[in-house]
Tab-separated table of C-alpha atoms in Angstrom:
chain	number	residue	atom	x	y	z
N	29	UNK	CA	6.809	-22.126	17.718
N	30	UNK	CA	5.243	-19.804	15.118
N	31	UNK	CA	1.501	-20.297	14.766
N	32	UNK	CA	1.144	-19.536	11.038
N	33	UNK	CA	3.392	-19.070	7.996
N	34	UNK	CA	2.836	-15.930	5.931
N	35	UNK	CA	4.335	-14.873	2.618
N	36	UNK	CA	4.826	-11.108	2.391
N	37	UNK	CA	5.835	-9.912	-1.073
N	38	UNK	CA	7.533	-6.533	-1.037
N	39	UNK	CA	8.802	-7.227	2.483
N	40	UNK	CA	11.680	-4.747	2.125
N	41	UNK	CA	9.231	-2.062	1.011
N	42	UNK	CA	7.630	0.544	3.223
N	43	UNK	CA	4.365	-1.184	4.185
N	44	UNK	CA	5.797	-4.696	3.823
N	45	UNK	CA	8.524	-3.919	6.344
N	46	UNK	CA	6.115	-2.572	8.971
N	47	UNK	CA	3.675	-5.409	8.410
N	48	UNK	CA	6.406	-8.042	8.674
N	49	UNK	CA	7.559	-6.537	11.978
N	50	UNK	CA	4.026	-6.701	13.382
N	51	UNK	CA	3.445	-10.272	12.234
N	52	UNK	CA	6.768	-11.424	13.670
N	53	UNK	CA	5.922	-9.755	16.984
N	54	UNK	CA	2.648	-11.687	17.018
N	55	UNK	CA	4.239	-15.112	16.575
N	56	UNK	CA	3.904	-15.586	12.813
N	57	UNK	CA	6.653	-17.014	10.672
N	58	UNK	CA	7.228	-14.561	7.825
N	59	UNK	CA	8.754	-15.367	4.458
N	60	UNK	CA	9.729	-12.109	2.787
N	61	UNK	CA	10.029	-11.904	-0.994
N	62	UNK	CA	11.554	-8.804	-2.607
N	63	UNK	CA	13.810	-7.922	-5.538
N	64	UNK	CA	15.300	-4.801	-3.873
N	65	UNK	CA	14.960	-2.811	-7.098
N	66	UNK	CA	16.384	0.683	-7.479
N	67	UNK	CA	13.152	2.666	-7.960
N	68	UNK	CA	14.397	4.532	-4.889
N	69	UNK	CA	17.517	4.252	-2.744
N	70	UNK	CA	18.316	0.581	-2.194
N	71	UNK	CA	20.126	1.373	1.048
N	72	UNK	CA	16.796	2.239	2.695
N	73	UNK	CA	15.367	-1.145	1.663
N	74	UNK	CA	18.511	-2.833	2.975
N	75	UNK	CA	18.132	-1.014	6.308
N	76	UNK	CA	14.579	-2.303	6.669
N	77	UNK	CA	15.695	-5.797	5.705
N	78	UNK	CA	18.547	-5.754	8.225
N	79	UNK	CA	16.060	-5.099	11.034
N	80	UNK	CA	13.769	-7.915	9.875
N	81	UNK	CA	16.619	-10.405	9.554
N	82	UNK	CA	17.396	-10.032	13.259
N	83	UNK	CA	14.243	-12.029	13.962
N	84	UNK	CA	14.684	-15.835	13.955
N	85	UNK	CA	11.264	-16.407	12.343
N	86	UNK	CA	11.978	-14.244	9.293
N	87	UNK	CA	13.158	-15.859	6.059
N	88	UNK	CA	14.129	-13.731	3.073
N	89	UNK	CA	14.083	-14.588	-0.614
N	90	UNK	CA	15.728	-12.103	-2.971
N	91	UNK	CA	13.798	-12.553	-6.173
N	92	UNK	CA	11.522	-11.093	-8.807
N	93	UNK	CA	7.855	-12.031	-9.066
N	94	UNK	CA	8.326	-12.544	-12.791
N	95	UNK	CA	10.616	-15.475	-11.989
N	96	UNK	CA	7.942	-18.168	-12.063
N	97	UNK	CA	10.283	-21.041	-11.243
N	98	UNK	CA	11.555	-19.274	-8.096
N	99	UNK	CA	8.019	-18.420	-7.041
N	100	UNK	CA	6.913	-22.014	-7.583
N	101	UNK	CA	9.863	-23.278	-5.512
N	102	UNK	CA	8.996	-20.813	-2.730
N	103	UNK	CA	5.405	-22.054	-2.578
N	104	UNK	CA	6.629	-25.660	-2.623
N	105	UNK	CA	9.205	-25.097	0.113
N	106	UNK	CA	6.730	-23.397	2.471
N	107	UNK	CA	3.073	-24.247	2.995
N	108	UNK	CA	1.711	-20.755	3.378
N	109	UNK	CA	-1.328	-20.215	5.550
N	110	UNK	CA	-1.643	-16.680	4.206
N	111	UNK	CA	-0.238	-14.736	1.265
N	112	UNK	CA	-0.003	-10.936	1.499
N	113	UNK	CA	0.915	-9.400	-1.824
N	114	UNK	CA	2.323	-5.883	-1.439
N	115	UNK	CA	5.077	-5.909	-4.069
N	116	UNK	CA	4.347	-3.510	-6.928
N	117	UNK	CA	5.755	-0.719	-9.011
N	118	UNK	CA	4.402	2.296	-7.157
N	119	UNK	CA	3.888	5.911	-8.160
N	120	UNK	CA	1.233	7.697	-10.203
N	121	UNK	CA	3.582	10.120	-11.960
N	122	UNK	CA	6.235	7.486	-12.656
N	123	UNK	CA	3.615	5.407	-14.477
N	124	UNK	CA	3.376	8.172	-17.066
N	125	UNK	CA	7.151	8.186	-17.593
N	126	UNK	CA	7.756	4.424	-17.501
N	127	UNK	CA	4.509	2.584	-18.331
N	128	UNK	CA	6.068	-0.783	-19.164
N	129	UNK	CA	7.313	-1.234	-15.583
N	130	UNK	CA	3.683	-1.322	-14.426
N	131	UNK	CA	2.641	-3.997	-16.881
N	132	UNK	CA	5.610	-6.191	-15.972
N	133	UNK	CA	5.503	-5.794	-12.192
N	134	UNK	CA	1.901	-5.067	-11.282
N	135	UNK	CA	0.111	-7.295	-13.775
N	136	UNK	CA	2.516	-10.074	-14.754
N	137	UNK	CA	3.794	-10.281	-11.175
N	138	UNK	CA	0.290	-10.553	-9.744
N	139	UNK	CA	-0.668	-13.206	-12.300
N	140	UNK	CA	2.242	-15.324	-11.093
N	141	UNK	CA	1.064	-14.926	-7.489
N	142	UNK	CA	-2.455	-15.974	-8.444
N	143	UNK	CA	-1.181	-19.004	-10.319
N	144	UNK	CA	1.015	-20.011	-7.391
N	145	UNK	CA	-1.982	-19.689	-5.055
N	146	UNK	CA	-4.098	-21.779	-7.429
N	147	UNK	CA	-1.680	-24.699	-7.136
N	148	UNK	CA	-0.796	-24.256	-3.447
N	149	UNK	CA	-4.030	-22.941	-1.981
N	150	UNK	CA	-3.498	-20.600	1.019
N	151	UNK	CA	-6.301	-19.846	3.465
N	152	UNK	CA	-6.441	-16.252	2.222
N	153	UNK	CA	-4.742	-14.036	-0.387
N	154	UNK	CA	-4.695	-10.383	0.665
N	155	UNK	CA	-3.329	-7.895	-1.848
N	156	UNK	CA	-2.674	-4.165	-2.074
N	157	UNK	CA	-4.910	-2.074	-4.257
N	158	UNK	CA	-4.981	1.728	-4.150
N	159	UNK	CA	-7.230	4.751	-3.691
N	160	UNK	CA	-6.064	5.763	-7.171
N	161	UNK	CA	-8.599	3.319	-8.674
N	162	UNK	CA	-11.333	5.883	-7.948
N	163	UNK	CA	-9.868	8.005	-10.748
N	164	UNK	CA	-12.415	10.452	-12.142
N	165	UNK	CA	-14.996	9.675	-9.427
N	166	UNK	CA	-16.333	12.817	-7.741
N	167	UNK	CA	-18.783	11.348	-5.206
N	168	UNK	CA	-17.278	11.684	-1.735
N	169	UNK	CA	-16.341	9.816	0.345
N	170	UNK	CA	-15.007	7.132	-1.984
N	171	UNK	CA	-16.867	3.895	-1.314
N	172	UNK	CA	-16.000	0.321	-2.289
N	173	UNK	CA	-19.609	0.115	-3.469
N	174	UNK	CA	-18.948	2.742	-6.162
N	175	UNK	CA	-18.095	1.855	-9.744
N	176	UNK	CA	-14.398	2.525	-10.540
N	177	UNK	CA	-14.182	2.218	-14.304
N	178	UNK	CA	-12.519	5.567	-15.036
N	179	UNK	CA	-8.860	5.495	-13.908
N	180	UNK	CA	-6.688	8.443	-14.936
N	181	UNK	CA	-3.228	6.899	-14.557
N	182	UNK	CA	-1.708	3.612	-15.673
N	183	UNK	CA	-0.814	2.893	-12.054
N	184	UNK	CA	-4.526	3.133	-11.175
N	185	UNK	CA	-5.435	0.981	-14.169
N	186	UNK	CA	-2.944	-1.675	-13.066
N	187	UNK	CA	-4.466	-1.786	-9.577
N	188	UNK	CA	-8.006	-1.993	-10.949
N	189	UNK	CA	-6.746	-4.824	-13.182
N	190	UNK	CA	-5.440	-6.612	-10.081
N	191	UNK	CA	-8.920	-6.466	-8.561
N	192	UNK	CA	-10.450	-7.937	-11.722
N	193	UNK	CA	-7.816	-10.675	-11.885
N	194	UNK	CA	-8.381	-11.556	-8.222
N	195	UNK	CA	-12.109	-11.846	-8.796
N	196	UNK	CA	-11.537	-14.134	-11.777
N	197	UNK	CA	-9.381	-16.514	-9.718
N	198	UNK	CA	-11.797	-16.373	-6.787
N	199	UNK	CA	-14.639	-17.309	-9.130
N	200	UNK	CA	-12.773	-20.011	-11.053
N	201	UNK	CA	-10.700	-21.639	-8.330
N	202	UNK	CA	-12.405	-20.539	-5.077
N	203	UNK	CA	-9.274	-18.734	-3.857
N	204	UNK	CA	-10.392	-16.374	-1.048
N	205	UNK	CA	-9.071	-12.925	-2.032
N	206	UNK	CA	-9.314	-9.519	-0.387
N	207	UNK	CA	-8.140	-6.296	-2.023
N	208	UNK	CA	-7.208	-3.352	0.188
N	209	UNK	CA	-7.370	0.149	-1.241
N	210	UNK	CA	-4.745	2.134	0.661
N	211	UNK	CA	-5.062	5.915	0.984
N	212	UNK	CA	-1.798	7.986	0.934
N	213	UNK	CA	0.267	6.018	3.430
N	214	UNK	CA	3.044	7.779	5.363
N	215	UNK	CA	5.282	7.133	8.348
N	216	UNK	CA	8.832	6.140	9.430
N	217	UNK	CA	10.902	4.287	6.810
N	218	UNK	CA	8.553	5.687	4.159
N	219	UNK	CA	9.283	5.931	0.445
N	220	UNK	CA	11.539	8.829	-0.606
N	221	UNK	CA	9.206	9.694	-3.510
N	222	UNK	CA	6.291	10.452	-1.171
N	223	UNK	CA	5.311	14.018	-0.307
N	224	UNK	CA	6.223	13.980	3.394
N	225	UNK	CA	9.715	12.659	2.615
N	226	UNK	CA	10.314	15.141	-0.215
N	227	UNK	CA	8.995	18.074	1.827
N	228	UNK	CA	10.979	17.252	4.966
N	229	UNK	CA	14.219	16.762	3.036
N	230	UNK	CA	13.825	19.981	1.033
N	231	UNK	CA	12.859	22.127	4.029
N	232	UNK	CA	15.864	20.904	6.037
N	233	UNK	CA	18.142	21.642	3.064
N	234	UNK	CA	16.636	25.080	2.476
N	235	UNK	CA	15.353	24.105	-0.958
N	236	UNK	CA	11.909	24.933	-2.390
N	237	UNK	CA	9.146	22.337	-2.414
N	238	UNK	CA	6.773	21.763	-5.336
N	239	UNK	CA	3.169	22.332	-4.239
N	240	UNK	CA	0.784	21.003	-6.872
N	241	UNK	CA	-2.691	22.366	-7.575
N	242	UNK	CA	-1.484	25.468	-5.713
N	243	UNK	CA	-1.846	23.616	-2.416
N	244	UNK	CA	-5.598	23.062	-2.786
N	245	UNK	CA	-5.401	19.285	-3.113
N	246	UNK	CA	-6.805	17.183	-0.284
N	247	UNK	CA	-5.523	13.771	0.697
N	248	UNK	CA	-6.738	11.185	3.177
N	249	UNK	CA	-3.288	10.768	4.737
N	250	UNK	CA	-3.123	7.432	6.578
N	251	UNK	CA	-0.440	6.527	9.092
N	252	UNK	CA	1.346	3.260	8.366
N	253	UNK	CA	0.509	1.666	11.730
N	254	UNK	CA	-3.197	2.027	10.895
N	255	UNK	CA	-2.638	0.380	7.513
N	256	UNK	CA	-0.794	-2.508	9.146
N	257	UNK	CA	-3.459	-2.965	11.820
N	258	UNK	CA	-6.100	-3.073	9.102
N	259	UNK	CA	-4.201	-5.720	7.128
N	260	UNK	CA	-3.635	-7.823	10.239
N	261	UNK	CA	-7.340	-7.811	11.125
N	262	UNK	CA	-8.415	-8.566	7.560
N	263	UNK	CA	-6.038	-11.536	7.367
N	264	UNK	CA	-8.247	-13.816	9.465
N	265	UNK	CA	-11.469	-12.334	8.057
N	266	UNK	CA	-11.613	-14.745	5.125
N	267	UNK	CA	-14.353	-14.033	2.547
N	268	UNK	CA	-16.681	-16.889	1.688
N	269	UNK	CA	-18.948	-15.264	-0.870
N	270	UNK	CA	-21.953	-13.002	-0.477
N	271	UNK	CA	-25.193	-15.010	-0.593
N	272	UNK	CA	-27.159	-11.821	-1.273
N	273	UNK	CA	-25.006	-10.697	-4.211
N	274	UNK	CA	-26.952	-10.321	-7.452
N	275	UNK	CA	-25.681	-10.074	-10.998
N	276	UNK	CA	-28.749	-7.973	-11.802
N	277	UNK	CA	-27.556	-5.250	-9.445
N	278	UNK	CA	-23.906	-6.128	-8.825
N	279	UNK	CA	-22.133	-4.684	-5.792
N	280	UNK	CA	-18.499	-4.030	-6.809
N	281	UNK	CA	-17.202	-4.665	-3.269
N	282	UNK	CA	-18.235	-8.320	-2.995
N	283	UNK	CA	-19.334	-11.275	-5.093
N	284	UNK	CA	-20.886	-14.717	-5.215
N	285	UNK	CA	-17.199	-15.757	-5.170
N	286	UNK	CA	-14.969	-15.556	-2.055
N	287	UNK	CA	-13.895	-12.019	-2.944
N	288	UNK	CA	-13.962	-8.719	-1.024
N	289	UNK	CA	-12.686	-5.146	-1.226
N	290	UNK	CA	-12.020	-2.629	1.556
N	291	UNK	CA	-10.779	0.933	1.853
N	292	UNK	CA	-8.147	1.621	4.489
N	293	UNK	CA	-7.908	5.368	4.985
N	294	UNK	CA	-8.018	7.900	7.789
N	295	UNK	CA	-11.527	9.038	6.779
N	296	UNK	CA	-10.444	12.691	7.114
N	297	UNK	CA	-9.098	14.569	4.052
N	298	UNK	CA	-6.405	17.123	4.847
N	299	UNK	CA	-5.574	20.070	2.590
N	300	UNK	CA	-2.017	19.910	1.303
N	301	UNK	CA	-1.123	23.336	2.713
N	302	UNK	CA	-2.231	22.246	6.191
N	303	UNK	CA	-0.130	19.100	5.827
N	304	UNK	CA	2.893	21.273	4.946
N	305	UNK	CA	2.202	23.631	7.853
N	306	UNK	CA	2.226	20.671	10.244
N	307	UNK	CA	5.642	19.616	8.926
N	308	UNK	CA	6.891	23.211	9.299
N	309	UNK	CA	5.697	23.357	12.908
N	310	UNK	CA	7.430	20.086	13.805
N	311	UNK	CA	10.681	21.141	12.129
N	312	UNK	CA	10.501	24.742	13.370
N	313	UNK	CA	11.322	25.875	9.829
N	314	UNK	CA	9.365	27.474	7.003
N	315	UNK	CA	9.151	25.927	3.565
N	316	UNK	CA	9.950	27.785	0.362
N	317	UNK	CA	6.940	26.944	-1.793
N	318	UNK	CA	6.914	26.565	-5.556
N	319	UNK	CA	3.204	26.609	-6.455
N	320	UNK	CA	2.334	24.559	-9.538
N	321	UNK	CA	-0.814	23.424	-11.383
N	322	UNK	CA	-2.282	19.943	-11.080
N	323	UNK	CA	-0.119	17.193	-12.542
N	324	UNK	CA	-1.309	14.611	-15.066
N	325	UNK	CA	-2.729	11.539	-13.325
N	326	UNK	CA	-3.460	13.343	-10.047
N	327	UNK	CA	-6.897	13.807	-8.512
N	328	UNK	CA	-7.967	16.875	-6.496
N	329	UNK	CA	-9.192	14.954	-3.448
N	330	UNK	CA	-9.285	11.529	-1.831
N	331	UNK	CA	-11.598	10.575	1.030
N	332	UNK	CA	-12.069	7.014	2.273
N	333	UNK	CA	-15.411	5.593	3.313
N	334	UNK	CA	-14.325	2.939	5.828
N	335	UNK	CA	-17.745	1.722	6.992
N	336	UNK	CA	-17.196	-1.750	5.525
N	337	UNK	CA	-13.865	-2.066	7.338
N	338	UNK	CA	-15.465	-1.013	10.628
N	339	UNK	CA	-18.421	-3.352	10.186
N	340	UNK	CA	-16.263	-6.339	9.221
N	341	UNK	CA	-13.309	-6.113	11.617
N	342	UNK	CA	-14.202	-3.350	14.085
N	343	UNK	CA	-11.327	-1.070	13.148
N	344	UNK	CA	-11.185	2.591	12.103
N	345	UNK	CA	-7.830	4.226	11.219
N	346	UNK	CA	-7.533	7.295	13.423
N	347	UNK	CA	-3.930	8.518	13.868
N	348	UNK	CA	-3.988	12.356	13.704
N	349	UNK	CA	-1.549	13.853	11.200
N	350	UNK	CA	0.146	15.807	14.003
N	351	UNK	CA	1.074	12.518	15.665
N	352	UNK	CA	2.002	10.715	12.456
N	353	UNK	CA	4.084	13.572	11.051
N	354	UNK	CA	5.844	13.929	14.398
N	355	UNK	CA	6.837	10.255	14.378
N	356	UNK	CA	8.019	10.440	10.772
N	357	UNK	CA	10.212	13.487	11.378
N	358	UNK	CA	11.677	12.030	14.576
N	359	UNK	CA	12.624	8.948	12.553
N	360	UNK	CA	13.982	11.005	9.649
N	361	UNK	CA	16.262	13.123	11.857
N	362	UNK	CA	17.562	10.024	13.640
N	363	UNK	CA	18.005	7.878	10.516
N	364	UNK	CA	19.901	10.537	8.560
N	365	UNK	CA	21.794	11.739	11.674
N	366	UNK	CA	20.526	15.307	11.381
N	367	UNK	CA	20.950	17.535	14.406
N	368	UNK	CA	18.693	20.576	14.721
């Protein structure tokens, strides 16, 4: 029999799918909640879902987080030990084109999760934040102890808002919450709007790739298995409040309330051109590069300080990009039936 029941919102999404697989393999019962929206190809989400539904301990609810009555019924039907909230409208650039989607999904949706947790208290609410919250920060590496009050995209602002909302509910209702700031996640079954997917597809089709900031950007690319391992370890590491926290010198990463923040990143920024070269080597093909200036909402570099993660749960993400890119491309060629 399953040991614990976990709600995973965004279970048909990239990280939600991989996390659900890991939890199921480790004897958890997983309730997946997803609206299968068309931000990118729905068939990819359906493929992930098909694999999850083969497991007898996976239950799926097709629904939107803005549907409060459905969410309330879900929390009433299952007594969740843990809630992992990954569902969100993703994408920095898309937030400039379609800002209302971020208010509706990322803020209203998260409020409904918090309210559901308030009435049906889980042991721990873990939710996805993002490295984008560091915004205009220049001090490297990015630390959860740094102030993050200068976002430069609405997506980043929505994730920072989630952290503030979580703290409010932790303080008011003693809901243990942990926010995880993910750094540029990639891997098999990844999102088609992410760089590795776009680059691989274009190179195989002989089309040019857009290389922003003339290839000088650096990203802390983090393989999805490392993200999932981090989430899994954090799940049982329930915050209880920091007895040493002081409002006179407030540490942004913790609180008097049962609230905590962590970075999950590879702790090794990679220049975009080197990332592209690694893809080229794996494919045995050269990319046609269209060099462009920095895009609105982008930052020149991300670099995760993961000391708190190491100290709390003894885990450091460490998958080299050569390994991660190799696994992604092997999956891509197999999934799309491409013979080289």
